[in-house]
JSON list of C-alpha atoms and ligand atoms in Angstrom, two decimals:
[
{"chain": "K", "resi": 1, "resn": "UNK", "atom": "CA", "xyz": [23.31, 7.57, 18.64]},
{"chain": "K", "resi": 2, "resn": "UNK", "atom": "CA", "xyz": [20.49, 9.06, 17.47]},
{"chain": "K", "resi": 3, "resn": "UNK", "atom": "CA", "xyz": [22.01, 10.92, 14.43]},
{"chain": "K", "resi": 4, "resn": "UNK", "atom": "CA", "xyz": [22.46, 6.88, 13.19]},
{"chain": "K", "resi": 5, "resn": "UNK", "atom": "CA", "xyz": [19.08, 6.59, 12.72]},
{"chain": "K", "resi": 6, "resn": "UNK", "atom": "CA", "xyz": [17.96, 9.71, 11.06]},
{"chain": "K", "resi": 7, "resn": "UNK", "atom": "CA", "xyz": [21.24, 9.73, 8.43]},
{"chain": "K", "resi": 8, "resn": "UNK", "atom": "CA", "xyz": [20.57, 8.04, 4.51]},
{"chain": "K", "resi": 9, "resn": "UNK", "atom": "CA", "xyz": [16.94, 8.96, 3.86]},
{"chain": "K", "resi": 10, "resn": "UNK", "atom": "CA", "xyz": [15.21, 9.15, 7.39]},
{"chain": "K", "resi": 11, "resn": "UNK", "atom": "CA", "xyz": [15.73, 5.73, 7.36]},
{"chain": "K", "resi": 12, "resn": "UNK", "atom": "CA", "xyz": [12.92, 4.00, 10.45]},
{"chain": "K", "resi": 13, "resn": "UNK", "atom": "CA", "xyz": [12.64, 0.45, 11.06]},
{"chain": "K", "resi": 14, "resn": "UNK", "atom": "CA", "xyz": [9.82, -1.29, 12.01]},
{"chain": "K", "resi": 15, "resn": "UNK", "atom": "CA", "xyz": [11.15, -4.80, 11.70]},
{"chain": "K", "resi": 16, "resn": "UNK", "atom": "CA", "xyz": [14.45, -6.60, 10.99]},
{"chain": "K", "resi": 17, "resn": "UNK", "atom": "CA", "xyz": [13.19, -6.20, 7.29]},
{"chain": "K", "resi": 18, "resn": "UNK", "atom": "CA", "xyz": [10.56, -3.30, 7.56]},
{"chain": "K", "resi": 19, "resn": "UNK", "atom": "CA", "xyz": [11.18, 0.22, 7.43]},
{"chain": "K", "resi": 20, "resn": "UNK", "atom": "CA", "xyz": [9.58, 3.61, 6.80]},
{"chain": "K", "resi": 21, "resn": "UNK", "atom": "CA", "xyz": [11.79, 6.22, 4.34]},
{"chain": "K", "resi": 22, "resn": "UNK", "atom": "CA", "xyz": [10.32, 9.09, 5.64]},
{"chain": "K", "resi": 23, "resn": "UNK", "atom": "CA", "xyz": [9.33, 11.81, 2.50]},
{"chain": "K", "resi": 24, "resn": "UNK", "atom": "CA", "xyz": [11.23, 10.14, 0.24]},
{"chain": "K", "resi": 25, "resn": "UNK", "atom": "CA", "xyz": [8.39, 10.46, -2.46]},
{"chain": "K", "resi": 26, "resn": "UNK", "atom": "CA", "xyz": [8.01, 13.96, -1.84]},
{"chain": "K", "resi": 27, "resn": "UNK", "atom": "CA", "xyz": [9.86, 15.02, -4.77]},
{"chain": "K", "resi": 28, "resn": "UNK", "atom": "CA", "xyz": [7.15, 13.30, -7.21]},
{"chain": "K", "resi": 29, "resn": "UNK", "atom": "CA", "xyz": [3.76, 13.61, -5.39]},
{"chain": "K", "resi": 30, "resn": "UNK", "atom": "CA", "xyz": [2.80, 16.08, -8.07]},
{"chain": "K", "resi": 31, "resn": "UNK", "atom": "CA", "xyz": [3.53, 13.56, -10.97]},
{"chain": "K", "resi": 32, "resn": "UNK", "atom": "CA", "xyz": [2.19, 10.43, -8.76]},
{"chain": "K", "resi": 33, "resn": "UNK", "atom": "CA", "xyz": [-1.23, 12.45, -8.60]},
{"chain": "K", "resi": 34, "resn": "UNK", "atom": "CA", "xyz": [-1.19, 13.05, -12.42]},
{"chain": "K", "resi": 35, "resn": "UNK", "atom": "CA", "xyz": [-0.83, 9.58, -13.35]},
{"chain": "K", "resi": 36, "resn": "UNK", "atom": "CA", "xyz": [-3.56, 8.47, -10.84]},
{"chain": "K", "resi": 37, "resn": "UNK", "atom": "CA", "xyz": [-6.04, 10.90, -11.96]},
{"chain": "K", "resi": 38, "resn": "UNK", "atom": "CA", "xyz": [-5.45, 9.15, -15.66]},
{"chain": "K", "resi": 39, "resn": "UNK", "atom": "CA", "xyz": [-5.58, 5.35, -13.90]},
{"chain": "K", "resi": 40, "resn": "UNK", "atom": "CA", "xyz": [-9.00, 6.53, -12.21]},
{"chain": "K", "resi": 41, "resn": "UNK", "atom": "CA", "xyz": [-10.73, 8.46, -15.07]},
{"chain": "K", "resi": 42, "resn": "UNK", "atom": "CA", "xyz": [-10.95, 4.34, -16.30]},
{"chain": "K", "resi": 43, "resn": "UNK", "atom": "CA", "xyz": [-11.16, 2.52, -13.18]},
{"chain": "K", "resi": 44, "resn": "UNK", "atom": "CA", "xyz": [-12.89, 4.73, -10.82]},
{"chain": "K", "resi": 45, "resn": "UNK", "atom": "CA", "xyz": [-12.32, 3.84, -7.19]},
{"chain": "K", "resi": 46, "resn": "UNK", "atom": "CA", "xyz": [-15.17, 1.90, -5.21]},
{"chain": "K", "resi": 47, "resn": "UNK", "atom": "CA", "xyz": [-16.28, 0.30, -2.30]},
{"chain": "K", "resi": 48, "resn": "UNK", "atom": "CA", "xyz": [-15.98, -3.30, -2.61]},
{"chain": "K", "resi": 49, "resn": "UNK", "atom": "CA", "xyz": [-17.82, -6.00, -0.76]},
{"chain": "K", "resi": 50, "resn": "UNK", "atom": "CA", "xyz": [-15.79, -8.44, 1.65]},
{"chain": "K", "resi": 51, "resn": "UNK", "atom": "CA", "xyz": [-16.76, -12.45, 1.58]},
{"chain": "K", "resi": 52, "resn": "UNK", "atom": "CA", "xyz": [-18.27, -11.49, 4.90]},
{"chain": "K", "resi": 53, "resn": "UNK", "atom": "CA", "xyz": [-20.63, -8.63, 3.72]},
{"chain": "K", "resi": 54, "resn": "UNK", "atom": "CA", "xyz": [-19.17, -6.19, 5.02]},
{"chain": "K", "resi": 55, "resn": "UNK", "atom": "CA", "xyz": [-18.28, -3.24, 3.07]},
{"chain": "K", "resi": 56, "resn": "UNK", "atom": "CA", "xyz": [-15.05, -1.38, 3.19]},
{"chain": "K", "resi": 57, "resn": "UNK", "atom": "CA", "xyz": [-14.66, 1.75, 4.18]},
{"chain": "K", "resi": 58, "resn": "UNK", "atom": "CA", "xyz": [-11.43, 2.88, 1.98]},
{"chain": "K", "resi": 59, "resn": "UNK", "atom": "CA", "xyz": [-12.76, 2.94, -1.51]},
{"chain": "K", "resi": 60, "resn": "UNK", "atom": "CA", "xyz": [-10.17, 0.91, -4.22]},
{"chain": "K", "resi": 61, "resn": "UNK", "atom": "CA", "xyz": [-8.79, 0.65, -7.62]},
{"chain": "K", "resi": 62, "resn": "UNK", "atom": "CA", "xyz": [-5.65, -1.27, -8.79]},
{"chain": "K", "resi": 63, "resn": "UNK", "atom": "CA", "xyz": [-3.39, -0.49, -12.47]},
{"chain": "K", "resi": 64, "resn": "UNK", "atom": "CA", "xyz": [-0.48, -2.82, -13.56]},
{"chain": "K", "resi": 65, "resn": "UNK", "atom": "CA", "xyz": [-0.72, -6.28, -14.86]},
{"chain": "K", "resi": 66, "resn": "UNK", "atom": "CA", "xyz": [-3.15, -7.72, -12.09]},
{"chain": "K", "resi": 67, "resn": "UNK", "atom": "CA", "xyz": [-5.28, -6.10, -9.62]},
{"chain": "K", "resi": 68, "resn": "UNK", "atom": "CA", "xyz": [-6.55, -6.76, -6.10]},
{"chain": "K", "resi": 69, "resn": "UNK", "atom": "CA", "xyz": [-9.98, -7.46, -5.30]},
{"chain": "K", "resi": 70, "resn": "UNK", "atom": "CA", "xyz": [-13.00, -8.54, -3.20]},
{"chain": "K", "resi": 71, "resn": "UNK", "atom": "CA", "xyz": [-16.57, -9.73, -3.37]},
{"chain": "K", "resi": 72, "resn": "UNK", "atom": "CA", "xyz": [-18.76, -12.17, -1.71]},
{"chain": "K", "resi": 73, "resn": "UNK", "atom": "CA", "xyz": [-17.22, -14.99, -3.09]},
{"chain": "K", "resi": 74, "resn": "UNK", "atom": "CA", "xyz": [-13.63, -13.99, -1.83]},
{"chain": "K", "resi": 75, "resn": "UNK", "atom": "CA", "xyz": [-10.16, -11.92, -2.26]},
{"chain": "K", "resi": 76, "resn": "UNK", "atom": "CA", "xyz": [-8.56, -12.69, -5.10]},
{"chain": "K", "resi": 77, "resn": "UNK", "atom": "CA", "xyz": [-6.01, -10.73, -7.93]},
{"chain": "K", "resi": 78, "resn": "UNK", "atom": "CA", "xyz": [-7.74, -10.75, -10.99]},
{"chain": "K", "resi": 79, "resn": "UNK", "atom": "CA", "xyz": [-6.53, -9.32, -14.54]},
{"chain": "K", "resi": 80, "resn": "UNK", "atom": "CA", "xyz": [-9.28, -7.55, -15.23]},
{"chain": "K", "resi": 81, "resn": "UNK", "atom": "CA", "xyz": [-11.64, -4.82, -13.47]},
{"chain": "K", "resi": 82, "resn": "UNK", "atom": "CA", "xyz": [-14.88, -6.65, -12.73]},
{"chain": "K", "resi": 83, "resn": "UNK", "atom": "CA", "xyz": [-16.71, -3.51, -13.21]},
{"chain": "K", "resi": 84, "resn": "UNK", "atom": "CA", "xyz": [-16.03, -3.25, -16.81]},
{"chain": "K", "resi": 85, "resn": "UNK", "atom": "CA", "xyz": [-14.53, -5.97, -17.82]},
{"chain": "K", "resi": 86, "resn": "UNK", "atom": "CA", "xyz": [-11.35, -4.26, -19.17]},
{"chain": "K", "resi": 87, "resn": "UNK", "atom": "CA", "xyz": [-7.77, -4.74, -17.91]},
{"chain": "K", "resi": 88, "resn": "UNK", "atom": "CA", "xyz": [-6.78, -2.83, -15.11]},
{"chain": "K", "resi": 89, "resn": "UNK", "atom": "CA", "xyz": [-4.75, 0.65, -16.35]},
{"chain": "K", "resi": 90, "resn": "UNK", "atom": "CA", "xyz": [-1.21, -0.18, -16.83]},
{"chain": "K", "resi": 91, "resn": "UNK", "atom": "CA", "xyz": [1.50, 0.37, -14.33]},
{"chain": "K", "resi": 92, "resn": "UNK", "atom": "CA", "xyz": [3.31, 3.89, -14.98]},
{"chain": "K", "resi": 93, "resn": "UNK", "atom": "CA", "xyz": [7.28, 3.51, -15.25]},
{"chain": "K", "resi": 94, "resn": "UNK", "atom": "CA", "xyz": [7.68, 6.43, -12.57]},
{"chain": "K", "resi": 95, "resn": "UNK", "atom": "CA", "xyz": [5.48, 3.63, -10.01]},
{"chain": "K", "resi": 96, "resn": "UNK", "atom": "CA", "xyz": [7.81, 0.82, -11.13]},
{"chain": "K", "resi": 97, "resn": "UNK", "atom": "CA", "xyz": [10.66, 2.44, -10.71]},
{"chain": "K", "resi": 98, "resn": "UNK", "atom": "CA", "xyz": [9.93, 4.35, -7.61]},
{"chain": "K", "resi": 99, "resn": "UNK", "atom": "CA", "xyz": [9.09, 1.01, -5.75]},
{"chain": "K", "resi": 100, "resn": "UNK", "atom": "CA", "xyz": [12.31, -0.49, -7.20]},
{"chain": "K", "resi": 101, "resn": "UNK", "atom": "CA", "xyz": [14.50, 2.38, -5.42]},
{"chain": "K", "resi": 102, "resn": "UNK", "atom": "CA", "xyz": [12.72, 2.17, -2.17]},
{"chain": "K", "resi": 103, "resn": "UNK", "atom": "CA", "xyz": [13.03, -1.73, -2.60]},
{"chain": "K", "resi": 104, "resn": "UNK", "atom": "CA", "xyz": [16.58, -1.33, -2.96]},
{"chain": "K", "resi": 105, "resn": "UNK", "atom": "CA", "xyz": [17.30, 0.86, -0.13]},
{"chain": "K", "resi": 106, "resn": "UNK", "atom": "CA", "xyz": [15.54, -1.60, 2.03]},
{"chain": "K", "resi": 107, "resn": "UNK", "atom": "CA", "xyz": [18.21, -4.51, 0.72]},
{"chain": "K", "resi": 108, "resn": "UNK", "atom": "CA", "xyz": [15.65, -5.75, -2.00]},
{"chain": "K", "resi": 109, "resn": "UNK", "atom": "CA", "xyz": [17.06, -5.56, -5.19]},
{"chain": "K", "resi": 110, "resn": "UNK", "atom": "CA", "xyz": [15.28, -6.67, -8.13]},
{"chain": "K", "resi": 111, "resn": "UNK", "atom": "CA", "xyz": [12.21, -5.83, -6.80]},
{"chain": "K", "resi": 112, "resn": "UNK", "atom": "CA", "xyz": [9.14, -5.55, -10.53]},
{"chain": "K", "resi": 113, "resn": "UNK", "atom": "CA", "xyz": [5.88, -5.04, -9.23]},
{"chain": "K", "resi": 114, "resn": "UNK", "atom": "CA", "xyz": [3.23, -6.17, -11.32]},
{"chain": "K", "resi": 115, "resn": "UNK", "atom": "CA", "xyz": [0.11, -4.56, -9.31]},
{"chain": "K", "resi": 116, "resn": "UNK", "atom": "CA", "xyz": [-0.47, -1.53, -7.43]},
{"chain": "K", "resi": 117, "resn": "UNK", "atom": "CA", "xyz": [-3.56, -1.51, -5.10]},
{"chain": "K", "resi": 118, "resn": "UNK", "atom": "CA", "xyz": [-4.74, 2.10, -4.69]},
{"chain": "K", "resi": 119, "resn": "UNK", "atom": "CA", "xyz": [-6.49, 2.88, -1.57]},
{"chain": "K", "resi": 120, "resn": "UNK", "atom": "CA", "xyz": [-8.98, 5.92, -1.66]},
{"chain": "K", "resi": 121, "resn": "UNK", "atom": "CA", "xyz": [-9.65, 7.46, 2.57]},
{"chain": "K", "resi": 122, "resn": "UNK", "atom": "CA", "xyz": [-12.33, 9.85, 3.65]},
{"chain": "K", "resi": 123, "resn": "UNK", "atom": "CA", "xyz": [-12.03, 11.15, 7.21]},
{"chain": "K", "resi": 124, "resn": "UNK", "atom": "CA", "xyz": [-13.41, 7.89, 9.36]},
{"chain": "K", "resi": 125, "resn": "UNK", "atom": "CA", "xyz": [-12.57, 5.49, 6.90]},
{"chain": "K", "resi": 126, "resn": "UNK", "atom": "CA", "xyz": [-10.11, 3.22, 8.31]},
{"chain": "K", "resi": 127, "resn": "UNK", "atom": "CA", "xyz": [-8.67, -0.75, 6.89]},
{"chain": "K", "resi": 128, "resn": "UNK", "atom": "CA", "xyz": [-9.22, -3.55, 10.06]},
{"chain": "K", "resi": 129, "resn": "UNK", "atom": "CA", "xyz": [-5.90, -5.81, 11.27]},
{"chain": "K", "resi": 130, "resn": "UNK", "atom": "CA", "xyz": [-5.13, -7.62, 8.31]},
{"chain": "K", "resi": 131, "resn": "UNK", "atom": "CA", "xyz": [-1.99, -9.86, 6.81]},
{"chain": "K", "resi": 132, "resn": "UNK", "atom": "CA", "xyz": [-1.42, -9.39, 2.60]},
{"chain": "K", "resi": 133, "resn": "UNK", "atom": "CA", "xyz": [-1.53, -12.82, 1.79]},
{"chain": "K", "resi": 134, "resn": "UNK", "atom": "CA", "xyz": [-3.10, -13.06, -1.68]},
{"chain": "K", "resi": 135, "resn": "UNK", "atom": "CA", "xyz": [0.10, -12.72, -3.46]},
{"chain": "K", "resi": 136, "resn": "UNK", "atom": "CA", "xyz": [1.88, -16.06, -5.10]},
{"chain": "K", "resi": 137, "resn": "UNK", "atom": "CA", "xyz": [5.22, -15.77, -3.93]},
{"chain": "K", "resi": 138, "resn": "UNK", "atom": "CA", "xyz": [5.99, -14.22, -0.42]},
{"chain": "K", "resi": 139, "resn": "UNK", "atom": "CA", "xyz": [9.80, -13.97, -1.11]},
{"chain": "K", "resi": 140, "resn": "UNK", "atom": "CA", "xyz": [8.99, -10.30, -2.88]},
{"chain": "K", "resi": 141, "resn": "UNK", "atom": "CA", "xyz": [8.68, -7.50, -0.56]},
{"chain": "K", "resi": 142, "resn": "UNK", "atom": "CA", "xyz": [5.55, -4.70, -0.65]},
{"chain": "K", "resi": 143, "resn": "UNK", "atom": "CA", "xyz": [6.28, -1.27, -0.99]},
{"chain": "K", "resi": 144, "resn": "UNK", "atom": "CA", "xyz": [3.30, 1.55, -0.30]},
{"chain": "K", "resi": 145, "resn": "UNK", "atom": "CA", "xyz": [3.65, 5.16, -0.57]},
{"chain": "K", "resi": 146, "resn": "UNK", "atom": "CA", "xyz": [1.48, 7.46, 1.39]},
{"chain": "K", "resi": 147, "resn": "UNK", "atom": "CA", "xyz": [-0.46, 10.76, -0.27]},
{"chain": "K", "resi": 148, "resn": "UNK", "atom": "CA", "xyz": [-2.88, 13.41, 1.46]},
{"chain": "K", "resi": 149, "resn": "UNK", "atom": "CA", "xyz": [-3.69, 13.29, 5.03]},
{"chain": "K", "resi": 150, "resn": "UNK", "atom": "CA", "xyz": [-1.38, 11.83, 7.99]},
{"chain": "K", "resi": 151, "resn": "UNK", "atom": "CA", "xyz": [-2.60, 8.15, 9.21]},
{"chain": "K", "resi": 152, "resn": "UNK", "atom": "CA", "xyz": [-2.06, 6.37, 12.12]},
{"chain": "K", "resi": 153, "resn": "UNK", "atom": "CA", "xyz": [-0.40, 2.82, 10.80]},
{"chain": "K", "resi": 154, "resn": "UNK", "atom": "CA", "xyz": [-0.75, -0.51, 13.38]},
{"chain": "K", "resi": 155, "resn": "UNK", "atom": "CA", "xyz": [2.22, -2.88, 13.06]},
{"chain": "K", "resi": 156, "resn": "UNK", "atom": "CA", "xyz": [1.64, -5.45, 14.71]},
{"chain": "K", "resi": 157, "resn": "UNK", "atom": "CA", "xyz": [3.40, -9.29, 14.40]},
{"chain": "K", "resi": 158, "resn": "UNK", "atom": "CA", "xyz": [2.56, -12.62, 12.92]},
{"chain": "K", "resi": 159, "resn": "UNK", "atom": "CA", "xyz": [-0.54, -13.67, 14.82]},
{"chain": "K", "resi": 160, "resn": "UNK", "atom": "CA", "xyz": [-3.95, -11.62, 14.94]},
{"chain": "K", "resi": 161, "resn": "UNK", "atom": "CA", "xyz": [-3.30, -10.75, 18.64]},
{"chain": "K", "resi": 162, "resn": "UNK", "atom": "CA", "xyz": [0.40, -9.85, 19.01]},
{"chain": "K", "resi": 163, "resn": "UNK", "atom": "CA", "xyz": [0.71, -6.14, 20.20]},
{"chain": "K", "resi": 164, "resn": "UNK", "atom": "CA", "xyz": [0.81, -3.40, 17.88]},
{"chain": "K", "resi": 165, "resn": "UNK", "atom": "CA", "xyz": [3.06, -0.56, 17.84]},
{"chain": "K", "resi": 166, "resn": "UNK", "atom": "CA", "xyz": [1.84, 2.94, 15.92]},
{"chain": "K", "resi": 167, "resn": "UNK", "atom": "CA", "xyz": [3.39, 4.89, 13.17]},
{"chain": "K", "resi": 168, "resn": "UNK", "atom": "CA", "xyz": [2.18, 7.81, 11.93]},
{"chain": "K", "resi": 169, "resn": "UNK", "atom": "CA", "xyz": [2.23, 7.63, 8.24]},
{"chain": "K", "resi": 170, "resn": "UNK", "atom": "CA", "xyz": [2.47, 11.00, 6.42]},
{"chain": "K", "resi": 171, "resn": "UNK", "atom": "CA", "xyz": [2.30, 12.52, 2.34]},
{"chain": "K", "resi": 172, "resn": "UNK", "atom": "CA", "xyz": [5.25, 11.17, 0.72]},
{"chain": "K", "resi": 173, "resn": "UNK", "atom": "CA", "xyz": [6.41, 8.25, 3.35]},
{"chain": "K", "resi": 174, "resn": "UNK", "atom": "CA", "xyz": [7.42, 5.38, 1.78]},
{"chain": "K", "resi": 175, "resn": "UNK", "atom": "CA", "xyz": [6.99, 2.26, 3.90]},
{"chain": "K", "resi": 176, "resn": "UNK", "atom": "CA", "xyz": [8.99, -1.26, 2.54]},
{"chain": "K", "resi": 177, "resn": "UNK", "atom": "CA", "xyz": [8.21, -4.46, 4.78]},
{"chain": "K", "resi": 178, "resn": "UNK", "atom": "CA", "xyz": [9.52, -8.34, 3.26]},
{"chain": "K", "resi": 179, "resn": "UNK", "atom": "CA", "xyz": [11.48, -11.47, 4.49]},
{"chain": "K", "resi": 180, "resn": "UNK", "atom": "CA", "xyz": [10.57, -11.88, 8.35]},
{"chain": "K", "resi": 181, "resn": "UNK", "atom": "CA", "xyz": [8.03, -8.94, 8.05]},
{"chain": "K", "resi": 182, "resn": "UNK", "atom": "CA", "xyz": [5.83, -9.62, 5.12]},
{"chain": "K", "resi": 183, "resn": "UNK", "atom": "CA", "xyz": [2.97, -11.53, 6.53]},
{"chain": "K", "resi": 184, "resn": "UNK", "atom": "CA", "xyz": [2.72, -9.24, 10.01]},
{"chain": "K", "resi": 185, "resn": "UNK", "atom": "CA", "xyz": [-0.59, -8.07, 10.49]},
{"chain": "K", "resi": 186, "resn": "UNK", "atom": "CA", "xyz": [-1.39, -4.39, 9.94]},
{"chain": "K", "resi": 187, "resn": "UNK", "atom": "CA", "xyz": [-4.05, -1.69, 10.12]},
{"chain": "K", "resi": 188, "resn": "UNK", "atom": "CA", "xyz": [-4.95, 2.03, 9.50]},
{"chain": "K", "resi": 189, "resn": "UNK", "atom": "CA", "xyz": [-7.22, 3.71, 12.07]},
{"chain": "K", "resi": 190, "resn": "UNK", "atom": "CA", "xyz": [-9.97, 5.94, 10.84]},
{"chain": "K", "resi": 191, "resn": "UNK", "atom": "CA", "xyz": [-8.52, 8.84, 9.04]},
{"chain": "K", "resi": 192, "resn": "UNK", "atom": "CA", "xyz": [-8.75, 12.40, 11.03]},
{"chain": "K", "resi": 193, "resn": "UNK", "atom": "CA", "xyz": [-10.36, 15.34, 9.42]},
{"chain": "K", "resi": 194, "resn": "UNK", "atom": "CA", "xyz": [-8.33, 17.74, 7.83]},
{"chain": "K", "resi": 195, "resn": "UNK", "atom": "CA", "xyz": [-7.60, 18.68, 4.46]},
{"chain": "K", "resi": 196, "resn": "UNK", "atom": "CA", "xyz": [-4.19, 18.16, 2.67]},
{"chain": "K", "resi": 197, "resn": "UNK", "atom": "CA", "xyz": [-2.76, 21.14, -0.25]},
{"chain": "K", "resi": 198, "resn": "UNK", "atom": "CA", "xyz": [-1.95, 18.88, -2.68]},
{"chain": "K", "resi": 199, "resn": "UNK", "atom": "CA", "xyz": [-4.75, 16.08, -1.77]},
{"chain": "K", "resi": 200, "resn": "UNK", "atom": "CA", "xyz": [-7.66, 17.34, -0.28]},
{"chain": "K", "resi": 201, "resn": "UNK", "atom": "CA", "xyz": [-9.91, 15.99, 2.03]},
{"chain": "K", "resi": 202, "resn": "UNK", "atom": "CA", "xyz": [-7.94, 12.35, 2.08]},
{"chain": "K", "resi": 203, "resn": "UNK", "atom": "CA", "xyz": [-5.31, 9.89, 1.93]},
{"chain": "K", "resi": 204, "resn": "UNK", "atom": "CA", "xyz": [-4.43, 7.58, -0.90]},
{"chain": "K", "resi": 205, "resn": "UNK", "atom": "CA", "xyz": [-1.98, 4.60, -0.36]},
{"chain": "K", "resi": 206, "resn": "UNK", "atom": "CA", "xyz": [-0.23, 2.75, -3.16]},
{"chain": "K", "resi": 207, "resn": "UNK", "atom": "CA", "xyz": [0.80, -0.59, -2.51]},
{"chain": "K", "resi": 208, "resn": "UNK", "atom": "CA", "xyz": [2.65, -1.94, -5.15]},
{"chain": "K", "resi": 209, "resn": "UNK", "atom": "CA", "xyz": [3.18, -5.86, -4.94]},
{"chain": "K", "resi": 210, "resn": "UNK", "atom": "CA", "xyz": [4.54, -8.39, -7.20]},
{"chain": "K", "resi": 211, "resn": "UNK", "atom": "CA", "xyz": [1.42, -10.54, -7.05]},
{"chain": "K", "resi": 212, "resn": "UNK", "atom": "CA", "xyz": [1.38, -13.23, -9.76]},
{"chain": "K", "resi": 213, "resn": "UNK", "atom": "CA", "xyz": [4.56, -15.48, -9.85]},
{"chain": "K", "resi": 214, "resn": "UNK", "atom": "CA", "xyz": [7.87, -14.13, -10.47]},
{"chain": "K", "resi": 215, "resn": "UNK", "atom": "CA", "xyz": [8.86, -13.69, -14.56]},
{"chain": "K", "resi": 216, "resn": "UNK", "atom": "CA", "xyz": [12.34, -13.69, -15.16]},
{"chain": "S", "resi": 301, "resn": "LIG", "atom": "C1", "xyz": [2.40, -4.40, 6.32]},
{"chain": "S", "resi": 301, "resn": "LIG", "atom": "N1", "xyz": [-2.68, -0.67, 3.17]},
{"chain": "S", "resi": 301, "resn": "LIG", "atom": "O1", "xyz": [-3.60, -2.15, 1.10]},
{"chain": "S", "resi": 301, "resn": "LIG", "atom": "S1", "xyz": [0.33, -0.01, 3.74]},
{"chain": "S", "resi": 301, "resn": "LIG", "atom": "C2", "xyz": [-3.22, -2.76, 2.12]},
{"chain": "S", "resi": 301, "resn": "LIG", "atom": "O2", "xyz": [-2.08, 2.50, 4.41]},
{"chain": "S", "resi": 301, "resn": "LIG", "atom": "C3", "xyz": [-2.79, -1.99, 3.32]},
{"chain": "S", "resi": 301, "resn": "LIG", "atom": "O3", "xyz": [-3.54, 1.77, 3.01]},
{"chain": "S", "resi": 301, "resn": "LIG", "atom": "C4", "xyz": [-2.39, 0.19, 4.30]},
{"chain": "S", "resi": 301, "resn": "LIG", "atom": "O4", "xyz": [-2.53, -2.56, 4.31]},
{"chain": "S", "resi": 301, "resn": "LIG", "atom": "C5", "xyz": [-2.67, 1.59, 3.87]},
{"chain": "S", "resi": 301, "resn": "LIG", "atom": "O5", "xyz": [-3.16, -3.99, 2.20]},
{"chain": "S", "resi": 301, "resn": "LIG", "atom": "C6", "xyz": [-1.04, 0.01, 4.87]},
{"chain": "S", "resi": 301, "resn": "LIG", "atom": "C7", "xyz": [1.67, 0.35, 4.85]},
{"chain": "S", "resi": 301, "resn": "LIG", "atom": "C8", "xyz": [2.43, -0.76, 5.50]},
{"chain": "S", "resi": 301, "resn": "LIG", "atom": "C9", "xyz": [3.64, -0.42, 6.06]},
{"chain": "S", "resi": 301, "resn": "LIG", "atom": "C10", "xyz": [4.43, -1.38, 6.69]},
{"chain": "S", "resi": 301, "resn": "LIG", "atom": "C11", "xyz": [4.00, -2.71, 6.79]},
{"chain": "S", "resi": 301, "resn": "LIG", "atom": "C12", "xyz": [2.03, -2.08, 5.58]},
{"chain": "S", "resi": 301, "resn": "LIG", "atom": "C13", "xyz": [2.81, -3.08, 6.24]},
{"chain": "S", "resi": 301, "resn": "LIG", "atom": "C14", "xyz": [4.79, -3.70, 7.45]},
{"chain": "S", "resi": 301, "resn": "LIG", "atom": "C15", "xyz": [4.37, -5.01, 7.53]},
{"chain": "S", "resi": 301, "resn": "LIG", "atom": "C16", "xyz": [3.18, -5.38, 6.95]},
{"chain": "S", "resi": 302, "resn": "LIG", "atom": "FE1", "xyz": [-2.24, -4.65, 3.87]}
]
């Protein structure tokens, strides 16, 4: 019945444990956008470097306890911003606590993130089939929230060349993917022209992650 899968929070999976909770940070877009334009007026996004020279086209910045990066020498979650040397800007409550509700509706309680990766796209910028595999303890689940322009999202399965299957990912989706789903690979293709109200000419993507090892 197709009323089933549109009642509680336009609920879509992707996976036995991956879904999409369509809009459901609608209601604090404005408030996610303040607290990003204080977490980037410290650690301004940038385009980092992959270990294969290659340089990516979303531009990056991280806040909360440890923070995603790349360079030549490899990916790797690092404490501090390597630009200045400072720690990364701190994790706002409302970004803990969002991730912790859309956790929990996607049967992961308990879920404390202690980074949030924040991915910056420009029309043509796009992020290349990837698994998040960085992190120290696979057992947490990733939640990202979507901002700004619509993207098309690849899902695809646990090896490089499984098939993908699209979503479109649009301002205020929430996407949670763990247990049998959190190393498939995954991709955005380049971002379409347009410009959003609230966003501009962009997307931004939060993916908050409990990187280091759990704390209890
Ligand atoms: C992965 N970001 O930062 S998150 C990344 O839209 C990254 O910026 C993308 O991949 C972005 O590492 C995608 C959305 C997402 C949703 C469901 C998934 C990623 C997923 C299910 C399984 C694995
Ligand atoms: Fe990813």
């Amino acid at each position: 019945m197709q009323a089933d899968l549109f009642a509680d929070d336009h609920r879509i999976a992707l996976g036995p444990h991956a879904c999409v909770l369509r809009g459901l940070a609608l209601p604090w877009a404005e408030a996610i956008l303040q607290a990003l334009a204080d977490i980037e007026a410290g650690a301004p996004p940038r385009q980092m470097i992959t270990p294969g020279g290659f340089t990516m086209s979303a531009a990056i910045t991280n806040c909360g306890a440890l923070g995603w990066t790349t360079d030549r020498q490899g990916y790797r979650y690092r404490p501090d911003d390597p630009q200045n040397g400072q720690a990364w800007p701190p994790l706002p409550a409302l970004f803990s606590r969002l991730a912790a509700d859309a956790a929990a509706r996607a049967g992961f309680d308990g879920f404390r993130p202690d980074a949030c990766l924040i991915n910056h796209y420009a029309p043509g910028a796009r992020m290349s089939l990837h698994q998040d595999s960085n992190e120290q303890d696979f057992t947490a689940p990733i939640v990202s929230v979507s901002l700004g322009l619509p993207a098309v999202f690849l899902f695809g399965g646990l090896r490089r060349d499984d098939r993908t299957a699209r979503v479109l990912l649009q301002h205020g989706d929430i996407a949670v993917w763990g247990g049998a789903d959190r190393l498939r690979f995954h991709g955005v293709l380049p971002l379409a022209d347009g410009r959003h109200p609230l966003v501009g000419r962009q997307r931004i993507n939060l993916t908050l992650r409990q990187a280091g090892h759990q704390v209890k």
